C-alpha positions as CSV (number, residue, x, y, z in Angstrom):
1,X,0.1,-0.1,-0.1
2,X,1.0,3.7,-1.1
3,X,-1.3,4.9,1.8
4,X,-3.6,3.9,4.3
5,X,-7.0,6.0,5.5
6,X,-8.1,5.3,10.0
7,X,-10.8,6.7,11.7
8,X,-9.7,7.0,14.4
9,X,-6.8,8.7,16.7
10,X,-6.9,5.1,18.3
11,X,-6.2,3.5,14.7
12,X,-4.1,5.8,13.9
13,X,-1.6,5.0,16.7
14,X,-1.9,1.3,15.7
15,X,-1.2,1.5,12.0
16,X,2.0,4.2,13.0
17,X,3.2,1.7,15.3
18,X,3.0,-0.9,12.9
19,X,4.2,0.7,9.6
20,X,5.8,3.7,10.9
21,X,6.9,5.0,7.3
22,X,3.6,4.5,5.5
23,X,1.7,8.1,5.0
24,X,-1.6,8.3,6.9
25,X,-5.0,10.2,7.2
26,X,-7.6,10.0,9.9
27,X,-11.0,10.5,8.3
28,X,-14.4,10.2,9.8
29,X,-17.0,7.6,8.6
30,X,-19.1,9.8,6.0
31,X,-22.4,9.1,7.2
32,X,-25.9,10.8,5.3
33,X,-27.3,13.8,6.6
34,X,-30.7,13.2,7.6
35,X,-33.1,15.8,5.7
36,X,-36.2,17.8,7.7
37,X,-36.1,15.8,10.7
38,X,-38.4,16.6,12.8
39,X,-38.4,14.9,16.3
40,X,-42.3,14.9,17.1
41,X,-43.2,13.7,13.8
42,X,-40.8,10.6,13.8
43,X,-42.3,9.8,17.0
44,X,-46.0,10.0,16.5
45,X,-45.2,8.1,12.7
46,X,-43.5,5.5,14.7
47,X,-46.4,5.6,17.8
48,X,-44.4,6.3,20.3
49,X,-46.6,7.8,23.5
50,X,-45.4,11.1,24.6
51,X,-44.2,10.1,28.1
52,X,-42.5,7.1,26.6
53,X,-38.6,7.0,26.7
54,X,-37.3,5.0,23.8
55,X,-34.0,3.1,23.5
56,X,-33.3,2.5,20.2
57,X,-30.9,-0.5,18.5
58,X,-30.3,-0.3,14.8
59,X,-30.4,-3.5,13.2
60,X,-29.8,-6.5,14.3
61,X,-29.7,-7.2,18.1
62,X,-27.4,-10.3,18.8
63,X,-25.1,-11.9,21.7
64,X,-22.6,-9.9,20.2
65,X,-24.1,-6.8,20.3
66,X,-24.6,-6.6,23.9
67,X,-28.2,-8.1,24.0
68,X,-28.2,-9.4,27.5
69,X,-26.6,-6.5,28.6
70,X,-29.6,-4.3,27.1
71,X,-32.4,-5.7,28.0
72,X,-31.2,-6.2,31.5
73,X,-30.4,-2.3,31.1
74,X,-34.1,-1.9,30.4
75,X,-35.6,-4.0,32.7
76,X,-33.4,-2.2,35.5
77,X,-35.2,1.0,34.3
78,X,-38.7,-0.2,34.3
79,X,-37.8,-0.9,37.8
80,X,-36.4,2.6,38.6
81,X,-40.3,3.6,37.3
82,X,-39.0,4.9,33.8
83,X,-41.8,4.5,31.3
84,X,-39.0,2.6,28.6
85,X,-39.1,1.0,25.2
86,X,-36.5,-0.8,23.3
87,X,-37.4,-0.3,20.1
88,X,-35.6,-2.4,17.2
89,X,-35.3,-0.2,13.9
90,X,-34.9,-2.7,10.8
91,X,-35.5,-6.2,9.6
92,X,-36.2,-8.8,12.2
93,X,-33.9,-11.3,11.7
94,X,-33.7,-13.1,15.1
95,X,-36.3,-11.4,16.7
96,X,-37.8,-14.4,18.4
97,X,-34.4,-14.7,20.1
98,X,-34.7,-11.7,21.5
99,X,-38.4,-11.2,22.3
100,X,-37.6,-14.9,24.6
101,X,-34.8,-13.3,26.0
102,X,-36.8,-10.0,26.8
103,X,-39.7,-12.2,28.4
104,X,-36.8,-14.0,30.6
105,X,-36.4,-10.9,32.2
106,X,-40.1,-9.4,31.9
107,X,-40.2,-6.9,29.8
108,X,-41.6,-8.6,26.7
109,X,-44.6,-6.2,26.3
110,X,-41.5,-3.4,26.1
111,X,-39.3,-4.6,22.9
112,X,-40.5,-3.7,19.4
113,X,-39.5,-4.1,16.0
114,X,-39.8,-1.5,12.9
115,X,-39.4,-4.4,10.3
116,X,-38.1,-2.8,7.1
117,X,-37.6,0.4,6.7
118,X,-37.5,2.2,3.4
119,X,-33.2,3.7,2.8
120,X,-35.1,7.3,2.5
121,X,-36.5,6.8,5.6
122,X,-33.9,5.6,7.7
123,X,-31.7,8.3,8.4
124,X,-34.3,10.2,10.3
125,X,-35.9,7.5,12.4
126,X,-32.8,7.8,14.8
127,X,-34.2,11.5,15.7
128,X,-37.2,9.6,17.1
129,X,-35.0,7.9,20.2
130,X,-34.4,9.3,23.6
131,X,-31.2,7.4,23.3
132,X,-29.3,4.9,20.9
133,X,-27.6,2.1,22.2
134,X,-24.4,0.1,19.9
135,X,-22.9,-1.8,22.7
136,X,-20.4,-4.1,20.4
137,X,-16.9,-4.4,20.4
138,X,-15.0,-2.6,17.7
139,X,-12.1,-5.2,17.9
140,X,-10.4,-4.1,14.2
141,X,-10.4,-0.4,15.4
142,X,-12.9,0.5,12.9
143,X,-16.1,3.0,13.7
144,X,-19.8,2.4,13.7
145,X,-22.2,3.8,11.5
146,X,-25.0,2.9,13.6
147,X,-23.3,5.1,16.5
148,X,-22.9,7.7,13.8
149,X,-26.7,7.5,12.2
150,X,-27.9,8.3,15.9
151,X,-25.3,11.7,16.4
152,X,-26.4,13.0,12.7
153,X,-29.8,13.2,14.0
154,X,-28.9,14.8,17.4
155,X,-29.6,11.9,19.6
156,X,-27.2,10.6,22.3
157,X,-25.8,7.1,21.8
158,X,-24.8,5.3,24.6
159,X,-21.5,3.2,23.6
160,X,-19.1,0.9,24.6
161,X,-16.2,2.6,26.7
162,X,-13.4,0.7,24.9
163,X,-10.8,2.4,22.1
164,X,-12.0,4.5,19.4
165,X,-15.3,5.0,20.7
166,X,-14.2,7.1,23.8
167,X,-13.0,9.4,21.2
168,X,-16.2,10.7,20.7
169,X,-17.2,13.4,23.7
170,X,-18.5,12.0,26.4
171,X,-21.9,14.4,26.3
172,X,-22.9,12.8,22.6
173,X,-21.8,9.4,23.4
174,X,-21.7,8.3,27.2
175,X,-19.7,5.3,27.9
176,X,-21.0,1.9,29.3
177,X,-18.6,-0.1,31.0
178,X,-18.1,-3.8,29.4
179,X,-19.0,-6.0,32.3
180,X,-21.3,-6.6,34.8
181,X,-22.4,-2.6,35.9
182,X,-23.3,-2.3,32.1
183,X,-26.9,-3.0,32.5
184,X,-27.0,-0.3,36.0
185,X,-25.2,2.3,34.0
186,X,-27.3,1.7,30.6
187,X,-30.8,2.2,33.4
188,X,-29.1,5.2,34.9
189,X,-28.6,6.9,31.3
190,X,-32.5,6.2,30.7
191,X,-34.1,7.3,34.3
192,X,-32.0,10.8,32.9
193,X,-33.1,10.7,29.3
194,X,-36.9,10.9,31.2
195,X,-35.4,13.8,33.3
196,X,-34.9,16.2,30.7
197,X,-34.0,19.7,30.8
198,X,-31.3,22.2,30.1
199,X,-28.8,18.6,30.5
200,X,-31.0,16.5,28.0
201,X,-30.8,19.3,25.4
202,X,-27.5,20.0,26.1
203,X,-26.5,16.6,25.4
204,X,-28.4,16.7,21.8
205,X,-26.4,19.1,20.6
206,X,-23.1,17.7,21.3
207,X,-24.4,14.9,19.4
208,X,-25.5,16.8,16.4
209,X,-22.1,18.7,16.8
210,X,-19.6,15.6,16.9
211,X,-21.8,14.4,13.7
212,X,-21.1,17.9,12.1
213,X,-17.7,18.0,13.1
214,X,-16.1,14.6,11.5
215,X,-18.7,13.0,9.6
216,X,-20.5,15.1,6.8
217,X,-20.1,12.9,3.5
218,X,-18.8,16.2,1.5
219,X,-15.8,16.9,4.5
220,X,-14.6,12.9,4.6
221,X,-14.9,12.9,0.6
222,X,-13.2,16.6,0.7
223,X,-10.2,14.7,3.0
224,X,-10.2,11.7,0.8
225,X,-9.4,13.7,-2.1
226,X,-6.9,15.6,-0.7
227,X,-5.0,12.6,0.7
228,X,-4.5,11.5,-2.7
229,X,-3.0,14.5,-4.2
230,X,-0.8,14.5,-1.6
231,X,0.0,11.0,-2.1
């Protein structure tokens, strides 16, 4: 290779140690800009009640993506009195497994899947959530398109507190510690979302700012072109 592009400072450090003389550029992951997003309209379209606190996961929810921790965290939040709903946005492969796991912790009525979402509608859906969640482990230095989609819609997203996921501002992407404490931490974040107020609005602004700083497609494309020109 004549050069390499990485999505994070963590990845940049790994590659620099392995290939110290290889030209390198750090470029954010591009995610499409949601157009004309109206949060209330998205919630209404999805049948979300005004007082519901929606935790949203994009795509398939599997054990590798924190199935047990997420469901247990939702159950804990419900015991705290938070009117939470887990909304799975996307196709439902493995949905029966999710429902069985939800029943095991007593929250089967609080889990819902949208099914297939048309591509033109998908970018705006994260705006309906009070909190996104992405608990997979970024083992190869990759970033998460799902997390960036939440940021683009101005929705704070809880992420695993690992490696490059720590590079997003905490206000926009609060960290969940991997391990036994993860469900309790997620439950507290859902209670925080229910409380709302100025702090919650600041989190939404921080999420959008994190997207605008590093993930706009035009900015990413221009950065790649400049790197290729330098090469």
